[in-house]
């Protein structure tokens, strides 16, 4: 049975891909598990960092299960599989907690797009990245032509999406996509997550908002979240809410 597990151990949560029979390819059930896992992570203040990993160290994720999406009609494929998958991957990318992906083997198609949602990526020296969608007559649908442009650059993504060329871990590291190379990427990812868990969670969350706003990752929401954070502790906000409850005209102190 394929699954997407959420395992919480102290301040670290792990989102683990588990579909080894198909190289951890995403199924509909695995996609459906993303939303509740993210909601649980956000609601638990004890969780300080998240590791994204795979059950099979040889393959992080081969992409989307072709059997799952090939049976869909054109409308359902576009509207549900692609659009919903894109929304769910965005949900992971915009978690307020820092995320570290451990890429032990191939990360192809949707698997690469899922790895791209992480804040930091660790790759095994022999791991590879690819966008092979053109070989089966489709195009990347879960941010491969969007988020990956910011992380790898337009020429590299074109090389991958148009020619199907694979990117080695060494090249991914040189391009900045992988923060580190490690023989045991999962262990290294946990080491980094544990270090992140010792930092100020408020500072890390705000830093993520600022960086995402600069990078164009849901910029409008990030800017408004930062603005709300600034106005939240003001005396003006307190006076406005109090006046509303007391049904009177507010007298803002400007503080």
mmCIF file with all atom_site columns, N, CA and C in Angstrom, residues 67-118:
data_model
loop_
_atom_site.group_PDB
_atom_site.id
_atom_site.type_symbol
_atom_site.label_atom_id
_atom_site.label_alt_id
_atom_site.label_comp_id
_atom_site.label_asym_id
_atom_site.label_entity_id
_atom_site.label_seq_id
_atom_site.pdbx_PDB_ins_code
_atom_site.Cartn_x
_atom_site.Cartn_y
_atom_site.Cartn_z
_atom_site.occupancy
_atom_site.B_iso_or_equiv
_atom_site.pdbx_formal_charge
_atom_site.auth_seq_id
_atom_site.auth_comp_id
_atom_site.auth_asym_id
_atom_site.auth_atom_id
_atom_site.pdbx_PDB_model_num
ATOM 1   N N  . UNK A 1 67  ? 0.007   5.173  -13.921 1.00 0.00 ? 67  UNK A N  1
ATOM 2   C CA . UNK A 1 67  ? -1.253  4.432  -13.948 1.00 0.00 ? 67  UNK A CA 1
ATOM 3   C C  . UNK A 1 67  ? -2.383  5.262  -13.342 1.00 0.00 ? 67  UNK A C  1
ATOM 4   N N  . UNK A 1 68  ? -2.058  6.020  -12.297 1.00 0.00 ? 68  UNK A N  1
ATOM 5   C CA . UNK A 1 68  ? -3.072  6.830  -11.614 1.00 0.00 ? 68  UNK A CA 1
ATOM 6   C C  . UNK A 1 68  ? -3.603  7.938  -12.506 1.00 0.00 ? 68  UNK A C  1
ATOM 7   N N  . UNK A 1 69  ? -2.699  8.665  -13.187 1.00 0.00 ? 69  UNK A N  1
ATOM 8   C CA . UNK A 1 69  ? -3.192  9.800  -13.971 1.00 0.00 ? 69  UNK A CA 1
ATOM 9   C C  . UNK A 1 69  ? -3.592  9.445  -15.399 1.00 0.00 ? 69  UNK A C  1
ATOM 10  N N  . UNK A 1 70  ? -3.061  8.342  -15.939 1.00 0.00 ? 70  UNK A N  1
ATOM 11  C CA . UNK A 1 70  ? -3.375  7.996  -17.331 1.00 0.00 ? 70  UNK A CA 1
ATOM 12  C C  . UNK A 1 70  ? -4.823  7.554  -17.506 1.00 0.00 ? 70  UNK A C  1
ATOM 13  N N  . UNK A 1 71  ? -5.465  7.148  -16.420 1.00 0.00 ? 71  UNK A N  1
ATOM 14  C CA . UNK A 1 71  ? -6.852  6.712  -16.496 1.00 0.00 ? 71  UNK A CA 1
ATOM 15  C C  . UNK A 1 71  ? -7.844  7.871  -16.414 1.00 0.00 ? 71  UNK A C  1
ATOM 16  N N  . UNK A 1 72  ? -7.331  9.078  -16.162 1.00 0.00 ? 72  UNK A N  1
ATOM 17  C CA . UNK A 1 72  ? -8.198  10.250 -16.053 1.00 0.00 ? 72  UNK A CA 1
ATOM 18  C C  . UNK A 1 72  ? -8.489  10.842 -17.425 1.00 0.00 ? 72  UNK A C  1
ATOM 19  N N  . UNK A 1 73  ? -9.683  11.402 -17.584 1.00 0.00 ? 73  UNK A N  1
ATOM 20  C CA . UNK A 1 73  ? -10.007 12.118 -18.799 1.00 0.00 ? 73  UNK A CA 1
ATOM 21  C C  . UNK A 1 73  ? -9.269  13.442 -18.833 1.00 0.00 ? 73  UNK A C  1
ATOM 22  N N  . UNK A 1 74  ? -9.216  14.111 -19.994 1.00 0.00 ? 74  UNK A N  1
ATOM 23  C CA . UNK A 1 74  ? -8.478  15.363 -20.122 1.00 0.00 ? 74  UNK A CA 1
ATOM 24  C C  . UNK A 1 74  ? -8.884  16.417 -19.091 1.00 0.00 ? 74  UNK A C  1
ATOM 25  N N  . UNK A 1 75  ? -10.192 16.548 -18.840 1.00 0.00 ? 75  UNK A N  1
ATOM 26  C CA . UNK A 1 75  ? -10.657 17.573 -17.906 1.00 0.00 ? 75  UNK A CA 1
ATOM 27  C C  . UNK A 1 75  ? -10.237 17.243 -16.477 1.00 0.00 ? 75  UNK A C  1
ATOM 28  N N  . UNK A 1 76  ? -10.451 16.009 -16.064 1.00 0.00 ? 76  UNK A N  1
ATOM 29  C CA . UNK A 1 76  ? -10.061 15.615 -14.709 1.00 0.00 ? 76  UNK A CA 1
ATOM 30  C C  . UNK A 1 76  ? -8.548  15.670 -14.536 1.00 0.00 ? 76  UNK A C  1
ATOM 31  N N  . UNK A 1 77  ? -7.814  15.316 -15.581 1.00 0.00 ? 77  UNK A N  1
ATOM 32  C CA . UNK A 1 77  ? -6.352  15.364 -15.510 1.00 0.00 ? 77  UNK A CA 1
ATOM 33  C C  . UNK A 1 77  ? -5.873  16.791 -15.260 1.00 0.00 ? 77  UNK A C  1
ATOM 34  N N  . UNK A 1 78  ? -6.426  17.743 -16.006 1.00 0.00 ? 78  UNK A N  1
ATOM 35  C CA . UNK A 1 78  ? -6.005  19.132 -15.861 1.00 0.00 ? 78  UNK A CA 1
ATOM 36  C C  . UNK A 1 78  ? -6.530  19.760 -14.583 1.00 0.00 ? 78  UNK A C  1
ATOM 37  N N  . UNK A 1 79  ? -7.810  19.554 -14.325 1.00 0.00 ? 79  UNK A N  1
ATOM 38  C CA . UNK A 1 79  ? -8.451  20.260 -13.215 1.00 0.00 ? 79  UNK A CA 1
ATOM 39  C C  . UNK A 1 79  ? -8.128  19.659 -11.856 1.00 0.00 ? 79  UNK A C  1
ATOM 40  N N  . UNK A 1 80  ? -8.105  18.352 -11.769 1.00 0.00 ? 80  UNK A N  1
ATOM 41  C CA . UNK A 1 80  ? -7.939  17.702 -10.473 1.00 0.00 ? 80  UNK A CA 1
ATOM 42  C C  . UNK A 1 80  ? -6.492  17.256 -10.231 1.00 0.00 ? 80  UNK A C  1
ATOM 43  N N  . UNK A 1 81  ? -5.959  16.445 -11.133 1.00 0.00 ? 81  UNK A N  1
ATOM 44  C CA . UNK A 1 81  ? -4.624  15.913 -10.905 1.00 0.00 ? 81  UNK A CA 1
ATOM 45  C C  . UNK A 1 81  ? -3.558  17.016 -10.917 1.00 0.00 ? 81  UNK A C  1
ATOM 46  N N  . UNK A 1 82  ? -3.534  17.815 -11.964 1.00 0.00 ? 82  UNK A N  1
ATOM 47  C CA . UNK A 1 82  ? -2.491  18.845 -12.084 1.00 0.00 ? 82  UNK A CA 1
ATOM 48  C C  . UNK A 1 82  ? -2.768  20.022 -11.156 1.00 0.00 ? 82  UNK A C  1
ATOM 49  N N  . UNK A 1 83  ? -3.950  20.596 -11.239 1.00 0.00 ? 83  UNK A N  1
ATOM 50  C CA . UNK A 1 83  ? -4.240  21.786 -10.442 1.00 0.00 ? 83  UNK A CA 1
ATOM 51  C C  . UNK A 1 83  ? -4.216  21.485 -8.940  1.00 0.00 ? 83  UNK A C  1
ATOM 52  N N  . UNK A 1 84  ? -4.804  20.361 -8.539  1.00 0.00 ? 84  UNK A N  1
ATOM 53  C CA . UNK A 1 84  ? -4.833  20.017 -7.123  1.00 0.00 ? 84  UNK A CA 1
ATOM 54  C C  . UNK A 1 84  ? -3.435  19.658 -6.619  1.00 0.00 ? 84  UNK A C  1
ATOM 55  N N  . UNK A 1 85  ? -2.671  18.925 -7.427  1.00 0.00 ? 85  UNK A N  1
ATOM 56  C CA . UNK A 1 85  ? -1.305  18.601 -7.040  1.00 0.00 ? 85  UNK A CA 1
ATOM 57  C C  . UNK A 1 85  ? -0.460  19.852 -6.876  1.00 0.00 ? 85  UNK A C  1
ATOM 58  N N  . UNK A 1 86  ? -0.634  20.793 -7.772  1.00 0.00 ? 86  UNK A N  1
ATOM 59  C CA . UNK A 1 86  ? 0.106   22.056 -7.684  1.00 0.00 ? 86  UNK A CA 1
ATOM 60  C C  . UNK A 1 86  ? -0.253  22.794 -6.390  1.00 0.00 ? 86  UNK A C  1
ATOM 61  N N  . UNK A 1 87  ? -1.546  22.831 -6.065  1.00 0.00 ? 87  UNK A N  1
ATOM 62  C CA . UNK A 1 87  ? -1.978  23.519 -4.852  1.00 0.00 ? 87  UNK A CA 1
ATOM 63  C C  . UNK A 1 87  ? -1.398  22.855 -3.605  1.00 0.00 ? 87  UNK A C  1
ATOM 64  N N  . UNK A 1 88  ? -1.379  21.540 -3.588  1.00 0.00 ? 88  UNK A N  1
ATOM 65  C CA . UNK A 1 88  ? -0.873  20.823 -2.424  1.00 0.00 ? 88  UNK A CA 1
ATOM 66  C C  . UNK A 1 88  ? 0.636   21.002 -2.266  1.00 0.00 ? 88  UNK A C  1
ATOM 67  N N  . UNK A 1 89  ? 1.352   21.015 -3.370  1.00 0.00 ? 89  UNK A N  1
ATOM 68  C CA . UNK A 1 89  ? 2.797   21.253 -3.290  1.00 0.00 ? 89  UNK A CA 1
ATOM 69  C C  . UNK A 1 89  ? 3.075   22.678 -2.804  1.00 0.00 ? 89  UNK A C  1
ATOM 70  N N  . UNK A 1 90  ? 2.250   23.617 -3.234  1.00 0.00 ? 90  UNK A N  1
ATOM 71  C CA . UNK A 1 90  ? 2.375   24.990 -2.728  1.00 0.00 ? 90  UNK A CA 1
ATOM 72  C C  . UNK A 1 90  ? 2.156   25.019 -1.221  1.00 0.00 ? 90  UNK A C  1
ATOM 73  N N  . UNK A 1 91  ? 1.250   24.184 -0.740  1.00 0.00 ? 91  UNK A N  1
ATOM 74  C CA . UNK A 1 91  ? 0.965   24.117 0.698   1.00 0.00 ? 91  UNK A CA 1
ATOM 75  C C  . UNK A 1 91  ? 2.219   23.727 1.477   1.00 0.00 ? 91  UNK A C  1
ATOM 76  N N  . UNK A 1 92  ? 2.971   22.787 0.956   1.00 0.00 ? 92  UNK A N  1
ATOM 77  C CA . UNK A 1 92  ? 4.217   22.365 1.606   1.00 0.00 ? 92  UNK A CA 1
ATOM 78  C C  . UNK A 1 92  ? 5.258   23.479 1.526   1.00 0.00 ? 92  UNK A C  1
ATOM 79  N N  . UNK A 1 93  ? 5.372   24.095 0.360   1.00 0.00 ? 93  UNK A N  1
ATOM 80  C CA . UNK A 1 93  ? 6.361   25.154 0.171   1.00 0.00 ? 93  UNK A CA 1
ATOM 81  C C  . UNK A 1 93  ? 6.125   26.326 1.114   1.00 0.00 ? 93  UNK A C  1
ATOM 82  N N  . UNK A 1 94  ? 4.872   26.558 1.490   1.00 0.00 ? 94  UNK A N  1
ATOM 83  C CA . UNK A 1 94  ? 4.533   27.729 2.297   1.00 0.00 ? 94  UNK A CA 1
ATOM 84  C C  . UNK A 1 94  ? 4.314   27.410 3.769   1.00 0.00 ? 94  UNK A C  1
ATOM 85  N N  . UNK A 1 95  ? 4.764   26.236 4.202   1.00 0.00 ? 95  UNK A N  1
ATOM 86  C CA . UNK A 1 95  ? 4.725   25.935 5.631   1.00 0.00 ? 95  UNK A CA 1
ATOM 87  C C  . UNK A 1 95  ? 5.500   27.002 6.392   1.00 0.00 ? 95  UNK A C  1
ATOM 88  N N  . UNK A 1 96  ? 5.032   27.363 7.565   1.00 0.00 ? 96  UNK A N  1
ATOM 89  C CA . UNK A 1 96  ? 5.733   28.363 8.362   1.00 0.00 ? 96  UNK A CA 1
ATOM 90  C C  . UNK A 1 96  ? 6.983   27.775 9.011   1.00 0.00 ? 96  UNK A C  1
ATOM 91  N N  . UNK A 1 97  ? 7.051   26.443 9.124   1.00 0.00 ? 97  UNK A N  1
ATOM 92  C CA . UNK A 1 97  ? 8.205   25.779 9.723   1.00 0.00 ? 97  UNK A CA 1
ATOM 93  C C  . UNK A 1 97  ? 9.257   25.516 8.650   1.00 0.00 ? 97  UNK A C  1
ATOM 94  N N  . UNK A 1 98  ? 10.539  25.547 8.989   1.00 0.00 ? 98  UNK A N  1
ATOM 95  C CA . UNK A 1 98  ? 11.587  25.261 8.000   1.00 0.00 ? 98  UNK A CA 1
ATOM 96  C C  . UNK A 1 98  ? 11.578  23.791 7.592   1.00 0.00 ? 98  UNK A C  1
ATOM 97  N N  . UNK A 1 99  ? 11.859  23.526 6.319   1.00 0.00 ? 99  UNK A N  1
ATOM 98  C CA . UNK A 1 99  ? 11.804  22.174 5.784   1.00 0.00 ? 99  UNK A CA 1
ATOM 99  C C  . UNK A 1 99  ? 13.132  21.791 5.134   1.00 0.00 ? 99  UNK A C  1
ATOM 100 N N  . UNK A 1 100 ? 13.514  20.536 5.311   1.00 0.00 ? 100 UNK A N  1
ATOM 101 C CA . UNK A 1 100 ? 14.752  20.006 4.731   1.00 0.00 ? 100 UNK A CA 1
ATOM 102 C C  . UNK A 1 100 ? 14.421  18.716 3.999   1.00 0.00 ? 100 UNK A C  1
ATOM 103 N N  . UNK A 1 101 ? 14.754  18.634 2.714   1.00 0.00 ? 101 UNK A N  1
ATOM 104 C CA . UNK A 1 101 ? 14.489  17.424 1.930   1.00 0.00 ? 101 UNK A CA 1
ATOM 105 C C  . UNK A 1 101 ? 15.751  16.583 1.828   1.00 0.00 ? 101 UNK A C  1
ATOM 106 N N  . UNK A 1 102 ? 15.599  15.271 2.032   1.00 0.00 ? 102 UNK A N  1
ATOM 107 C CA . UNK A 1 102 ? 16.702  14.326 1.907   1.00 0.00 ? 102 UNK A CA 1
ATOM 108 C C  . UNK A 1 102 ? 16.507  13.527 0.624   1.00 0.00 ? 102 UNK A C  1
ATOM 109 N N  . UNK A 1 103 ? 17.353  13.749 -0.360  1.00 0.00 ? 103 UNK A N  1
ATOM 110 C CA . UNK A 1 103 ? 17.215  13.124 -1.671  1.00 0.00 ? 103 UNK A CA 1
ATOM 111 C C  . UNK A 1 103 ? 18.289  12.049 -1.811  1.00 0.00 ? 103 UNK A C  1
ATOM 112 N N  . UNK A 1 104 ? 17.874  10.792 -1.593  1.00 0.00 ? 104 UNK A N  1
ATOM 113 C CA . UNK A 1 104 ? 18.833  9.707  -1.598  1.00 0.00 ? 104 UNK A CA 1
ATOM 114 C C  . UNK A 1 104 ? 19.056  9.076  -2.953  1.00 0.00 ? 104 UNK A C  1
ATOM 115 N N  . UNK A 1 105 ? 18.154  9.301  -3.873  1.00 0.00 ? 105 UNK A N  1
ATOM 116 C CA . UNK A 1 105 ? 18.267  8.717  -5.206  1.00 0.00 ? 105 UNK A CA 1
ATOM 117 C C  . UNK A 1 105 ? 17.590  9.603  -6.214  1.00 0.00 ? 105 UNK A C  1
ATOM 118 N N  . UNK A 1 106 ? 17.019  9.017  -7.241  1.00 0.00 ? 106 UNK A N  1
ATOM 119 C CA . UNK A 1 106 ? 16.421  9.829  -8.299  1.00 0.00 ? 106 UNK A CA 1
ATOM 120 C C  . UNK A 1 106 ? 15.221  10.625 -7.803  1.00 0.00 ? 106 UNK A C  1
ATOM 121 N N  . UNK A 1 107 ? 15.150  11.860 -8.248  1.00 0.00 ? 107 UNK A N  1
ATOM 122 C CA . UNK A 1 107 ? 14.003  12.733 -8.005  1.00 0.00 ? 107 UNK A CA 1
ATOM 123 C C  . UNK A 1 107 ? 13.569  13.224 -9.385  1.00 0.00 ? 107 UNK A C  1
ATOM 124 N N  . UNK A 1 108 ? 12.577  12.555 -9.946  1.00 0.00 ? 108 UNK A N  1
ATOM 125 C CA . UNK A 1 108 ? 12.150  12.827 -11.308 1.00 0.00 ? 108 UNK A CA 1
ATOM 126 C C  . UNK A 1 108 ? 10.742  13.410 -11.322 1.00 0.00 ? 108 UNK A C  1
ATOM 127 N N  . UNK A 1 109 ? 10.476  14.293 -12.274 1.00 0.00 ? 109 UNK A N  1
ATOM 128 C CA . UNK A 1 109 ? 9.134   14.827 -12.461 1.00 0.00 ? 109 UNK A CA 1
ATOM 129 C C  . UNK A 1 109 ? 8.540   15.379 -11.186 1.00 0.00 ? 109 UNK A C  1
ATOM 130 N N  . UNK A 1 110 ? 7.399   14.821 -10.775 1.00 0.00 ? 110 UNK A N  1
ATOM 131 C CA . UNK A 1 110 ? 6.747   15.273 -9.550  1.00 0.00 ? 110 UNK A CA 1
ATOM 132 C C  . UNK A 1 110 ? 7.598   15.092 -8.319  1.00 0.00 ? 110 UNK A C  1
ATOM 133 N N  . UNK A 1 111 ? 8.517   14.135 -8.349  1.00 0.00 ? 111 UNK A N  1
ATOM 134 C CA . UNK A 1 111 ? 9.423   13.953 -7.219  1.00 0.00 ? 111 UNK A CA 1
ATOM 135 C C  . UNK A 1 111 ? 10.390  15.112 -7.082  1.00 0.00 ? 111 UNK A C  1
ATOM 136 N N  . UNK A 1 112 ? 10.900  15.586 -8.212  1.00 0.00 ? 112 UNK A N  1
ATOM 137 C CA . UNK A 1 112 ? 11.762  16.767 -8.202  1.00 0.00 ? 112 UNK A CA 1
ATOM 138 C C  . UNK A 1 112 ? 10.963  17.991 -7.772  1.00 0.00 ? 112 UNK A C  1
ATOM 139 N N  . UNK A 1 113 ? 9.733   18.100 -8.254  1.00 0.00 ? 113 UNK A N  1
ATOM 140 C CA . UNK A 1 113 ? 8.892   19.229 -7.885  1.00 0.00 ? 113 UNK A CA 1
ATOM 141 C C  . UNK A 1 113 ? 8.575   19.221 -6.392  1.00 0.00 ? 113 UNK A C  1
ATOM 142 N N  . UNK A 1 114 ? 8.419   18.022 -5.817  1.00 0.00 ? 114 UNK A N  1
ATOM 143 C CA . UNK A 1 114 ? 8.168   17.926 -4.382  1.00 0.00 ? 114 UNK A CA 1
ATOM 144 C C  . UNK A 1 114 ? 9.424   18.330 -3.602  1.00 0.00 ? 114 UNK A C  1
ATOM 145 N N  . UNK A 1 115 ? 10.570  17.877 -4.041  1.00 0.00 ? 115 UNK A N  1
ATOM 146 C CA . UNK A 1 115 ? 11.825  18.257 -3.390  1.00 0.00 ? 115 UNK A CA 1
ATOM 147 C C  . UNK A 1 115 ? 12.034  19.763 -3.455  1.00 0.00 ? 115 UNK A C  1
ATOM 148 N N  . UNK A 1 116 ? 11.578  20.371 -4.524  1.00 0.00 ? 116 UNK A N  1
ATOM 149 C CA . UNK A 1 116 ? 11.742  21.813 -4.700  1.00 0.00 ? 116 UNK A CA 1
ATOM 150 C C  . UNK A 1 116 ? 10.931  22.626 -3.707  1.00 0.00 ? 116 UNK A C  1
ATOM 151 N N  . UNK A 1 117 ? 9.924   22.011 -3.084  1.00 0.00 ? 117 UNK A N  1
ATOM 152 C CA . UNK A 1 117 ? 9.122   22.744 -2.103  1.00 0.00 ? 117 UNK A CA 1
ATOM 153 C C  . UNK A 1 117 ? 9.879   22.984 -0.803  1.00 0.00 ? 117 UNK A C  1
ATOM 154 N N  . UNK A 1 118 ? 10.956  22.240 -0.568  1.00 0.00 ? 118 UNK A N  1
ATOM 155 C CA . UNK A 1 118 ? 11.703  22.355 0.685   1.00 0.00 ? 118 UNK A CA 1
ATOM 156 C C  . UNK A 1 118 ? 12.548  23.631 0.701   1.00 0.00 ? 118 UNK A C  1
#
